[in-house]
Amino acid sequence: MREAGKVLKQYFGYDSFREGQEELVESILSGQDTFGIMPTGAGKSICFQIPALMLPGITLVISPLISLMKDQVEGLNQAGVHAAYLNSSLTAGQYVKALGFAKEGRYKIIYVAPERLVTDGFLDFARQADISMLVVDEAHCVSQWGQDFRPSYLKIVEFIGKLPVRPVISAFTATATKEVRDDIIDILLLQNPKVVTTGFDRPNLYFAVQSPKDKYASMKNYLELHPRQSGIVYCLTRKYVEEVWERLQADGFSVTKYHAGLTDRERKDNQEDFIYGRSEIMVATNAFGMGIDKSDVRFVVHYNMPKNMESYYQEAGRAGRDGEAAECILLYGGQDVVTNQFFIDNNRDNQELDEVSRRMVAERDRDRLRKMTFYCFTNECLRDYTLRYFGEYGSNYCGNCSNCLTQFENVDVTETAKGIIGCVESSRQRFGTNVIIDTVHGANTAKIRGYRMDANPHYGELAKVPVFRLRQVMNHLQLYGYLRVTADEYAVVKLTENSGAVLSGEETVVMKLAKEQEHPAKTGSREEKAKKNRRDMAAGFSREEFTQQEETLFERLRALRTEIAREEGVPPYIVFSDKTLVHMCVVKPATREDMLTVSGVGEFKYEKYGERFLLCVQGEV
Ligand code: ADP
Ligand code: ZN
């Protein structure tokens, strides 16, 4: 295994493997099919790139997105590895040329789009080539249960069947649910695969949920407090993207946008503006991001609640891939639930499914939406909630999420709970959450009168409790099984076997609720605490403790990086990550040897531009 460690240092400049990496590399090298499930940012690419460099033949990497291929190939080329991609972004001429080079054996690693696999030209090459390994990246794309099912991924098995010798197959994904996992193994016909799952926790990410009255104002305030940082703002619809983008631009922010309604050209340009740092903030729908490897994203703000936890964790996870502290803020609004519900009810993605499957998918989606909503309402540790969702056990205090950093108190909400449960019971379990809440609150609307809920014995019983609190209690009751909601499209609130105990007074319901507005001094100390936590998080070295001189040095190194990136025609983070620059400021290397100890400085990169960084450091010290 010392060999793999050497390759890691020489090409990628890293001293040690992260959790799971060595096991995956070893398994592939031993010739066994291998399946790696790791969260975004954990370092999946290295797990197949290192064996690719060590195996005798070529490695093919199947990847769904053009931008991802481009990014990875650029990264490899900068590290001194011969790699290429074959996809629709190449002209016919370029494609033929690249394939020609591939035939000559010029590339060690070739990224290929799944649609290309069974084309004549590619097969012709693949049948004669010495292929040691086939990597299926973003492997969840084979599963209809997954987020991004791609029919073209089903061609992979057909392709493997056409090869004279079956290579080692490895598959990687960040999606962990069991259905998807099983699907990947079954559909790709992995043979007795070694499965490695690493923790889903991303300790460097801070998670927060806010329900501001004015989302825009609150986001603007956040952005003003985080100047010159790269970040993504996710919105649920194109309309929101346009609106938010326009307002941010009018307010003088460096901002661009991305959604499916733009032309290919616009999307490409805007994406590059963001990646190359010409625009600091990207406002986008979920169409943006898959395959975006930008490692220095410092925050991801969700302007709307996404449709499920899988999407949320994937999108939020685009922050802080370099391991430095980053923040994930979700701005919740009641309308978000309605919009998502609408998408589920009008989903056209599953046209080819039969009626029964379609209904099952819709029910599953509603259930997922509900769990996403609970995330926005829980007062427990957000990280813990997320990890539990993905089947892991966290500790129930992380110290780096908005709930862990909020002062809570235990509040007895039994009376409110009784009113709500009583209302469900007396209306014979026929209504959804909104009708129940409006009834106990005593809303005088046509809908309530239409259902005659104004004659319900609990009508107006909780008029003094604010609606948001009623909603919190309603969610709490569902989360802890005192009530449940049907999974069909009517989402009717039903009693459970636990409801009776609350009504009869046998059981009290206690909820953790945020303490009323604290005085400013205390808020300050909370911020301090968060800051300290984040500092502890960032593996040993952090910019927050920089002296003025180190700060200046960092800015110089960053300018040099931009200059080199421009010369090389690659994004700055492909030259060196922020983390590498921070480490450089701490180490202040004076010699080649010193420089090679900096995390992320490999030999090839050192030969290319290490000297210039060395001079820059020396000029400053
Ligand atoms: P994933 O594909 O799992 O989302 P990447 O492969 O893009 O993650 O890796 C995320 C970041 O972590 C990259 O900047 C990568 O260079 C870095 N990285 C990967 N492995 C290591 C390691 N062993 N030591 C330090 N950094 C690493
Ligand atoms: Zn927490």
XYZ file of C-alpha atoms and ligand atoms in Angstrom:
649
model
C 0.000 0.000 0.000
C 3.017 2.266 0.288
C 2.886 2.570 -3.499
C -0.585 4.105 -3.502
C 0.502 6.522 -0.788
C 3.395 7.605 -2.999
C 1.105 8.213 -5.949
C -1.162 10.271 -3.688
C 1.726 12.481 -2.670
C 3.425 12.713 -6.028
C 0.410 13.566 -8.170
C -2.018 15.115 -5.735
C 0.286 16.460 -3.067
C -1.553 14.911 -0.131
C 0.156 13.198 2.783
C -2.520 10.791 3.861
C -5.701 9.148 2.719
C -9.019 10.191 4.111
C -11.527 7.811 5.616
C -12.442 5.009 3.199
C -10.078 6.028 0.417
C -7.318 3.531 1.092
C -9.780 0.679 1.448
C -11.380 1.531 -1.882
C -8.064 1.897 -3.681
C -6.823 -1.381 -2.261
C -9.972 -3.237 -3.233
C -9.831 -2.021 -6.825
C -6.152 -2.898 -7.100
C -6.883 -6.415 -5.854
C -9.191 -6.846 -8.838
C -12.478 -6.901 -6.958
C -15.563 -4.965 -8.043
C -15.862 -2.033 -5.699
C -18.656 0.263 -4.641
C -17.925 3.484 -2.772
C -20.664 5.504 -1.088
C -19.255 8.752 0.191
C -20.720 12.183 0.701
C -19.940 15.022 -1.641
C -16.514 16.422 -0.965
C -15.218 13.293 0.737
C -12.790 12.666 -2.099
C -14.252 10.016 -4.353
C -12.264 10.907 -7.460
C -8.930 10.029 -5.935
C -10.247 6.568 -5.072
C -10.411 5.634 -8.729
C -7.773 7.972 -10.111
C -4.995 6.446 -8.028
C -5.682 2.837 -9.060
C -6.108 4.125 -12.612
C -2.538 5.386 -12.474
C -1.276 2.110 -11.049
C -3.131 -0.411 -13.202
C -1.426 -1.492 -16.423
C -4.172 -0.497 -18.859
C -6.609 2.320 -19.489
C -9.369 3.393 -17.133
C -12.717 4.492 -18.523
C -14.790 6.779 -16.344
C -18.487 7.072 -17.127
C -19.879 10.332 -15.964
C -23.231 11.984 -16.623
C -22.244 15.588 -16.992
C -20.037 17.414 -19.388
C -18.931 20.078 -16.940
C -17.834 17.462 -14.446
C -15.711 15.688 -17.007
C -14.082 18.886 -18.131
C -13.254 19.876 -14.593
C -11.784 16.537 -13.645
C -9.771 16.225 -16.822
C -8.359 19.720 -16.348
C -7.453 18.833 -12.786
C -5.706 15.653 -13.881
C -3.804 17.374 -16.650
C -2.611 20.020 -14.194
C -1.416 17.225 -11.920
C 0.515 15.681 -14.807
C -1.833 12.835 -15.695
C -2.744 12.218 -19.326
C -6.501 12.283 -19.460
C -9.204 13.221 -21.939
C -12.960 13.299 -22.275
C -15.228 12.106 -25.045
C -18.626 13.741 -25.100
C -20.948 15.942 -27.088
C -19.046 19.119 -26.268
C -16.406 18.068 -28.815
C -16.919 18.761 -32.509
C -16.962 15.740 -34.796
C -13.386 16.520 -35.803
C -12.164 16.875 -32.227
C -13.904 13.658 -31.274
C -12.242 11.660 -34.031
C -8.897 13.154 -33.123
C -9.286 12.369 -29.422
C -10.376 8.837 -30.210
C -7.334 8.499 -32.445
C -5.049 9.564 -29.600
C -6.863 7.144 -27.325
C -6.136 4.333 -29.768
C -2.477 5.278 -29.757
C -2.549 4.834 -25.997
C -1.851 8.442 -25.135
C -4.369 8.603 -22.305
C -4.314 6.779 -19.018
C -7.799 7.925 -18.027
C -10.675 8.604 -20.417
C -13.960 10.147 -19.326
C -16.824 9.153 -21.530
C -20.514 10.054 -21.696
C -22.820 7.029 -21.323
C -24.532 7.677 -24.677
C -21.212 7.248 -26.454
C -20.444 3.798 -25.075
C -22.273 1.649 -27.585
C -21.617 3.775 -30.647
C -19.618 2.058 -33.396
C -16.642 4.370 -33.206
C -16.203 3.981 -29.482
C -16.803 0.239 -29.439
C -14.260 -0.173 -32.180
C -11.702 1.506 -29.919
C -12.785 -0.187 -26.701
C -12.662 -3.710 -28.121
C -9.009 -3.310 -29.026
C -7.886 -1.293 -26.062
C -6.403 -2.719 -22.897
C -9.046 -1.604 -20.414
C -8.135 -2.296 -16.806
C -11.034 -0.630 -15.080
C -14.433 0.828 -15.751
C -15.611 3.459 -13.283
C -19.262 4.415 -12.985
C -19.323 7.835 -11.377
C -22.599 9.225 -9.988
C -23.786 5.623 -10.094
C -27.212 6.485 -8.640
C -28.119 7.605 -12.161
C -28.907 3.943 -12.992
C -31.702 3.847 -10.449
C -35.227 5.036 -10.982
C -35.438 5.547 -7.230
C -32.617 8.016 -7.388
C -32.611 11.722 -7.928
C -31.290 11.821 -11.436
C -32.265 8.690 -13.283
C -30.590 8.589 -16.690
C -31.788 5.948 -19.144
C -28.434 6.143 -20.930
C -26.821 4.653 -17.818
C -28.600 1.396 -18.617
C -26.307 1.068 -21.633
C -23.323 0.504 -19.373
C -24.037 -3.180 -18.845
C -24.638 -3.681 -22.553
C -21.268 -2.082 -23.196
C -19.447 -4.265 -20.677
C -20.978 -7.308 -22.350
C -19.426 -6.304 -25.654
C -15.885 -6.148 -24.318
C -13.615 -9.126 -24.943
C -12.437 -9.079 -21.304
C -14.489 -7.820 -18.392
C -12.495 -5.114 -16.575
C -12.766 -4.401 -12.849
C -15.896 -2.356 -12.271
C -16.058 0.334 -9.638
C -19.049 2.514 -8.856
C -19.320 5.690 -6.793
C -22.173 7.752 -5.492
C -23.100 10.178 -2.747
C -26.671 8.947 -2.453
C -27.072 6.505 0.337
C -30.616 5.234 0.543
C -30.960 1.488 0.532
C -33.168 1.178 -2.558
C -30.659 3.089 -4.638
C -27.745 1.109 -3.266
C -29.372 -2.211 -4.117
C -30.337 -0.966 -7.552
C -26.786 0.010 -8.367
C -25.417 -3.402 -7.452
C -28.199 -5.248 -9.309
C -28.362 -3.144 -12.446
C -24.622 -2.829 -12.954
C -24.242 -6.566 -12.207
C -21.413 -5.909 -9.779
C -19.760 -9.216 -8.884
C -19.371 -9.790 -5.173
C -18.522 -6.125 -4.722
C -16.585 -4.653 -1.860
C -18.892 -1.937 -0.502
C -17.372 0.932 1.448
C -19.586 3.565 3.046
C -18.036 6.474 4.853
C -19.705 8.824 7.246
C -22.041 11.361 5.776
C -21.132 14.012 8.248
C -19.452 17.138 6.914
C -18.072 18.688 10.084
C -16.826 21.822 8.333
C -20.352 22.779 7.276
C -22.493 24.948 9.529
C -26.242 24.339 9.085
C -28.974 26.829 9.816
C -32.688 27.205 9.196
C -34.405 30.568 9.321
C -38.007 31.578 8.696
C -37.628 35.286 8.038
C -40.590 37.527 7.318
C -38.690 39.096 4.453
C -36.468 36.484 2.841
C -34.770 38.869 0.502
C -33.856 41.372 3.203
C -32.506 38.667 5.419
C -30.429 37.135 2.634
C -29.091 40.533 1.592
C -28.013 41.124 5.139
C -26.224 37.783 5.147
C -24.445 38.516 1.872
C -23.305 41.899 3.131
C -21.734 40.178 6.111
C -19.872 37.791 3.790
C -18.212 39.997 1.202
C -15.896 38.623 -1.470
C -16.977 35.068 -0.822
C -18.113 32.634 -3.423
C -21.597 31.262 -2.844
C -24.683 29.710 -4.391
C -28.296 30.791 -3.851
C -30.731 28.026 -4.764
C -34.323 28.867 -5.689
C -37.161 26.496 -6.425
C -38.311 28.017 -9.712
C -36.930 29.987 -12.650
C -39.176 32.840 -11.680
C -37.585 33.111 -8.269
C -34.128 32.916 -9.844
C -34.895 35.812 -12.164
C -36.397 37.876 -9.392
C -33.614 37.310 -6.868
C -30.906 37.760 -9.493
C -32.404 41.060 -10.616
C -32.664 42.434 -7.116
C -29.166 41.373 -6.148
C -27.800 42.945 -9.260
C -29.670 46.179 -8.574
C -28.204 46.109 -5.074
C -24.710 45.956 -6.503
C -23.706 42.347 -5.871
C -21.449 40.411 -8.235
C -24.009 37.868 -9.337
C -24.953 35.553 -12.191
C -27.763 33.065 -12.784
C -28.511 29.581 -14.081
C -31.718 27.746 -14.954
C -33.149 25.562 -17.687
C -34.861 28.514 -19.376
C -31.587 30.095 -20.470
C -29.907 29.238 -23.758
C -27.047 26.731 -23.729
C -24.690 29.566 -24.421
C -25.933 31.682 -21.490
C -25.774 28.741 -19.141
C -22.252 27.930 -20.169
C -21.057 31.528 -19.905
C -22.706 32.112 -16.551
C -21.377 28.892 -15.136
C -17.872 29.793 -16.224
C -18.193 33.286 -14.793
C -18.953 31.699 -11.478
C -16.290 29.006 -11.657
C -13.573 31.388 -12.754
C -14.535 33.824 -10.025
C -15.749 36.637 -12.293
C -19.115 36.444 -10.539
C -19.123 35.783 -6.819
C -22.711 34.667 -6.372
C -24.630 32.153 -8.457
C -28.426 32.272 -8.258
C -29.802 29.039 -9.681
C -32.427 26.346 -9.756
C -31.417 22.801 -8.949
C -30.428 22.469 -12.622
C -27.135 23.974 -11.537
C -24.529 22.099 -9.666
C -24.344 18.453 -10.482
C -20.790 17.974 -11.534
C -19.689 21.408 -10.428
C -16.464 20.788 -8.613
C -15.747 24.348 -7.461
C -14.131 23.651 -4.152
C -14.113 27.120 -2.586
C -17.865 27.711 -2.310
C -18.167 29.362 1.113
C -21.940 29.371 1.463
C -25.047 27.815 -0.025
C -28.251 29.691 0.729
C -31.542 27.984 -0.064
C -33.991 30.735 -0.835
C -36.706 28.079 -0.844
C -37.005 24.770 0.900
C -36.106 22.002 -1.601
C -38.273 18.970 -2.260
C -36.460 16.487 -0.033
C -33.481 15.913 2.208
C -31.539 14.131 -0.525
C -31.660 17.245 -2.692
C -30.959 19.511 0.224
C -27.900 17.648 1.418
C -26.557 17.312 -2.092
C -27.004 21.005 -2.891
C -25.888 22.299 0.489
C -22.955 19.886 0.248
C -21.514 21.922 -2.617
C -20.263 24.295 0.049
C -16.842 23.772 1.551
C -15.541 20.934 -0.550
C -12.037 22.114 0.215
C -12.628 21.221 3.859
C -12.573 24.845 5.024
C -15.472 26.171 7.095
C -18.581 26.960 5.045
C -22.237 27.705 5.775
C -25.521 26.208 4.597
C -28.529 28.403 5.294
C -32.077 27.380 4.517
C -34.708 30.129 4.356
C -38.043 28.507 5.006
C -41.409 29.925 3.974
C -44.834 28.275 4.067
C -45.272 28.853 0.335
C -42.334 26.493 -0.329
C -44.414 23.534 0.809
C -47.235 24.511 -1.527
C -44.901 24.891 -4.502
C -43.247 21.538 -3.881
C -46.629 19.906 -3.456
C -47.619 21.332 -6.820
C -44.514 19.850 -8.448
C -45.296 16.432 -7.030
C -48.918 16.545 -8.186
C -47.864 17.658 -11.675
C -44.762 15.540 -12.100
C -44.299 14.692 -15.770
C -41.010 12.834 -15.308
C -42.611 9.480 -14.778
C -44.868 9.322 -17.819
C -43.531 5.946 -18.840
C -44.472 4.379 -15.501
C -47.762 2.572 -15.046
C -50.493 4.013 -12.857
C -49.632 2.019 -9.719
C -45.917 2.848 -9.848
C -46.726 6.471 -10.523
C -48.874 6.642 -7.437
C -46.162 4.954 -5.403
C -43.587 7.454 -6.590
C -45.892 10.363 -5.722
C -46.531 8.968 -2.259
C -42.875 8.497 -1.664
C -42.233 12.062 -2.809
C -44.861 13.437 -0.451
C -43.341 11.513 2.392
C -39.918 12.898 1.567
C -41.299 16.411 1.379
C -42.786 15.949 4.817
C -39.438 14.902 6.244
C -37.840 17.927 4.627
C -40.450 20.121 6.301
C -39.690 18.534 9.656
C -36.071 19.522 9.191
C -37.201 23.134 8.992
C -39.236 22.814 12.154
C -37.135 20.633 14.377
C -35.434 22.218 17.342
C -33.056 19.324 17.672
C -29.561 19.303 16.204
C -29.881 19.754 12.416
C -26.849 17.633 11.689
C -28.186 14.848 13.810
C -31.538 15.030 12.044
C -29.821 14.771 8.659
C -27.543 11.922 9.606
C -30.437 9.984 11.040
C -32.339 10.541 7.819
C -29.513 8.849 5.954
C -29.433 6.005 8.455
C -26.528 7.074 10.596
C -26.362 7.863 14.262
C -25.037 11.256 15.169
C -24.630 12.630 18.638
C -27.544 14.898 19.359
C -25.344 17.928 19.831
C -22.924 19.098 17.120
C -22.270 22.646 18.289
C -22.143 23.831 14.689
C -25.765 24.254 13.624
C -28.334 26.937 14.339
C -30.235 24.736 16.734
C -27.225 23.712 18.761
C -26.285 27.373 19.038
C -29.717 28.614 20.023
C -30.819 28.835 23.599
C -33.809 26.590 24.037
C -36.155 25.949 26.857
C -38.503 23.061 27.426
C -42.087 24.198 27.100
C -45.125 22.190 28.088
C -47.458 22.336 25.058
C -49.933 19.739 26.277
C -52.922 22.108 26.193
C -52.199 23.115 22.606
C -51.653 19.478 21.661
C -54.968 18.516 23.247
C -56.794 21.174 21.243
C -55.248 20.005 17.975
C -55.756 16.291 18.589
C -59.266 16.941 19.885
C -60.097 18.846 16.733
C -58.801 15.992 14.536
C -60.912 13.527 16.485
C -64.108 15.568 16.573
C -63.928 16.276 12.835
C -63.630 12.530 12.268
C -60.104 12.567 10.841
C -61.158 13.976 7.493
C -59.021 17.103 7.109
C -55.495 18.203 6.393
C -53.194 20.190 8.685
C -54.239 23.622 7.435
C -57.938 23.123 8.099
C -57.196 21.802 11.583
C -54.899 24.696 12.421
C -57.313 27.276 11.016
C -60.124 25.736 13.014
C -58.439 25.748 16.400
C -57.142 29.226 15.672
C -60.660 30.365 14.815
C -60.050 31.595 11.260
C -63.136 33.108 9.691
C -62.695 31.981 6.095
C -65.047 30.688 3.413
C -63.235 27.347 3.473
C -63.717 26.863 7.213
C -67.366 27.862 6.991
C -67.800 25.616 3.955
C -66.598 22.618 5.950
C -68.712 23.816 8.899
C -65.620 23.732 11.023
C -66.817 26.956 12.635
C -69.281 24.712 14.463
C -66.557 22.340 15.660
C -66.291 22.237 19.464
C -62.604 23.235 19.237
C -63.197 26.172 16.910
C -61.263 29.186 18.176
C -60.097 27.297 21.264
C -56.458 28.227 20.589
C -57.061 31.709 19.173
C -54.378 33.134 21.461
C -51.649 30.794 20.229
C -49.901 32.255 17.163
C -50.261 30.248 13.954
C -46.527 29.560 13.653
C -46.581 28.005 17.107
C -49.598 25.881 16.194
C -47.702 24.702 13.171
C -44.657 23.847 15.290
C -46.776 21.839 17.675
C -48.579 20.122 14.793
C -45.224 19.096 13.318
C -43.962 17.952 16.679
C -47.034 15.764 17.138
C -46.409 14.144 13.764
C -42.699 13.747 14.292
C -43.262 11.957 17.598
C -46.152 9.820 16.401
C -49.059 11.457 18.251
C -50.667 12.135 14.877
C -49.888 11.008 11.377
C -50.642 12.251 7.904
C -51.755 9.970 5.082
C -49.308 9.614 2.215
C -51.895 10.132 -0.521
C -52.433 13.464 -2.211
C -55.044 14.544 0.354
C -52.590 14.450 3.244
C -55.300 13.878 5.854
C -54.370 14.086 9.537
C -55.169 10.855 11.406
C -55.023 9.740 15.024
C -52.470 7.153 16.122
C -52.357 4.707 19.020
C -50.585 7.434 21.019
C -53.199 10.150 20.526
C -55.504 8.965 23.268
C -52.910 9.267 26.026
C -52.540 12.981 25.345
C -56.285 13.613 25.208
C -56.898 11.776 28.481
C -54.122 13.693 30.183
C -52.004 10.582 30.814
C -49.175 11.977 28.771
C -47.808 15.487 28.654
C -46.171 16.891 25.537
C -42.978 18.833 26.089
C -41.217 20.621 23.263
C -37.904 22.358 22.941
C -38.611 25.904 21.835
C -36.275 28.791 21.201
C -36.145 31.253 24.084
C -37.748 34.575 23.309
C -35.479 37.256 21.800
C -32.204 37.464 23.656
C -30.458 40.698 24.353
C -27.717 41.659 21.897
C -24.748 40.919 24.153
C -25.755 37.321 24.326
C -26.227 37.052 20.576
C -22.672 38.276 20.255
C -21.339 35.537 22.427
C -23.304 33.012 20.443
C -21.590 34.216 17.304
C -18.270 33.912 19.083
C -19.080 30.366 19.978
C -19.987 29.535 16.404
C -16.810 31.119 15.187
C -14.698 29.180 17.612
C -16.407 25.983 16.629
C -15.781 26.571 12.992
C -12.185 27.326 13.756
C -11.773 24.027 15.570
C -13.413 22.340 12.650
C -11.001 23.374 9.952
C -8.414 20.661 10.367
C -5.681 22.395 12.216
C -5.073 25.533 10.201
C -7.445 28.319 9.457
C -7.518 31.824 8.087
C -9.404 33.088 11.075
C -6.211 33.117 13.107
C -4.121 34.855 10.484
C -1.940 37.765 11.404
C -2.157 40.870 9.268
C 1.009 39.782 7.477
C -0.371 36.338 6.700
C -3.563 37.901 5.458
C -1.569 40.060 3.038
C 0.417 37.033 1.932
C -2.782 35.115 1.326
C -4.101 37.880 -0.909
C -0.839 37.918 -2.883
C -0.869 34.169 -3.327
C -4.435 34.393 -4.441
C -3.569 37.034 -7.032
C -0.720 34.867 -8.287
C -3.071 31.925 -8.525
C -5.500 33.969 -10.628
C -2.663 35.004 -12.907
C -1.509 31.411 -13.420
C -5.084 30.195 -13.864
C -5.495 32.718 -16.650
C -2.291 31.561 -18.356
C -3.320 27.931 -18.094
C -6.936 28.581 -19.037
C -8.314 26.735 -16.003
C -10.318 27.851 -12.955
C -8.157 29.115 -10.067
C -9.052 26.253 -7.702
C -7.639 23.783 -10.232
C -4.246 25.446 -9.773
C -4.376 25.245 -5.961
C -7.308 25.119 -3.557
C -7.904 27.812 -0.931
C -6.892 25.270 1.636
C -3.522 24.813 -0.034
C -2.957 28.581 -0.059
C -3.920 28.846 3.600
C -1.514 26.061 4.448
C 1.185 27.821 2.435
C 0.697 30.939 4.568
C 1.127 28.864 7.710
C 4.168 26.888 6.521
C 5.820 29.844 4.732
C 8.037 27.495 2.712
C 11.581 28.629 1.981
C 12.746 25.675 -0.121
C 11.422 23.148 -2.605
C 11.295 20.545 0.179
C 9.269 22.866 2.414
C 6.914 23.573 -0.439
C 6.307 19.884 -1.085
C 5.103 19.482 2.500
C 2.213 21.834 1.812
C -1.048 19.923 1.458
C -2.083 19.874 -2.199
C 1.348 20.581 -3.709
C 2.399 17.568 -5.782
C 5.650 17.204 -7.723
C 4.190 17.953 -11.097
C 2.520 21.137 -9.920
C 5.684 22.132 -8.125
C 7.703 21.829 -11.334
C 5.090 23.838 -13.150
C 4.619 26.796 -10.865
C 5.909 25.939 -7.400
C 8.881 28.226 -7.839
C 6.653 31.228 -8.462
C 4.699 30.606 -5.287
C 7.964 30.148 -3.403
C 9.194 33.525 -4.601
C 5.909 35.103 -3.671
C 6.156 33.740 -0.117
C 9.770 34.841 0.181
C 8.939 38.304 -1.098
C 6.467 38.706 1.719
C 8.276 37.150 4.708
P -16.210 14.074 -4.247
O -16.086 13.639 -5.680
O -16.273 12.943 -3.286
O -17.308 15.055 -4.032
P -13.634 15.192 -4.701
O -13.035 13.975 -5.257
O -13.967 16.297 -5.631
O -14.905 14.847 -3.833
O -12.672 15.757 -3.549
C -12.980 16.898 -2.798
C -11.735 17.665 -2.430
O -10.967 16.948 -1.474
C -10.814 17.906 -3.614
O -10.345 19.224 -3.537
C -9.717 16.878 -3.409
O -8.513 17.280 -4.010
C -9.605 16.840 -1.890
N -9.038 15.574 -1.390
C -9.372 14.327 -1.787
N -8.642 13.400 -1.120
C -7.841 14.065 -0.270
C -6.850 13.670 0.716
N -6.537 12.391 0.929
N -6.222 14.652 1.398
C -6.523 15.953 1.187
N -7.437 16.388 0.295
C -8.095 15.469 -0.440
Zn -26.206 20.656 15.809
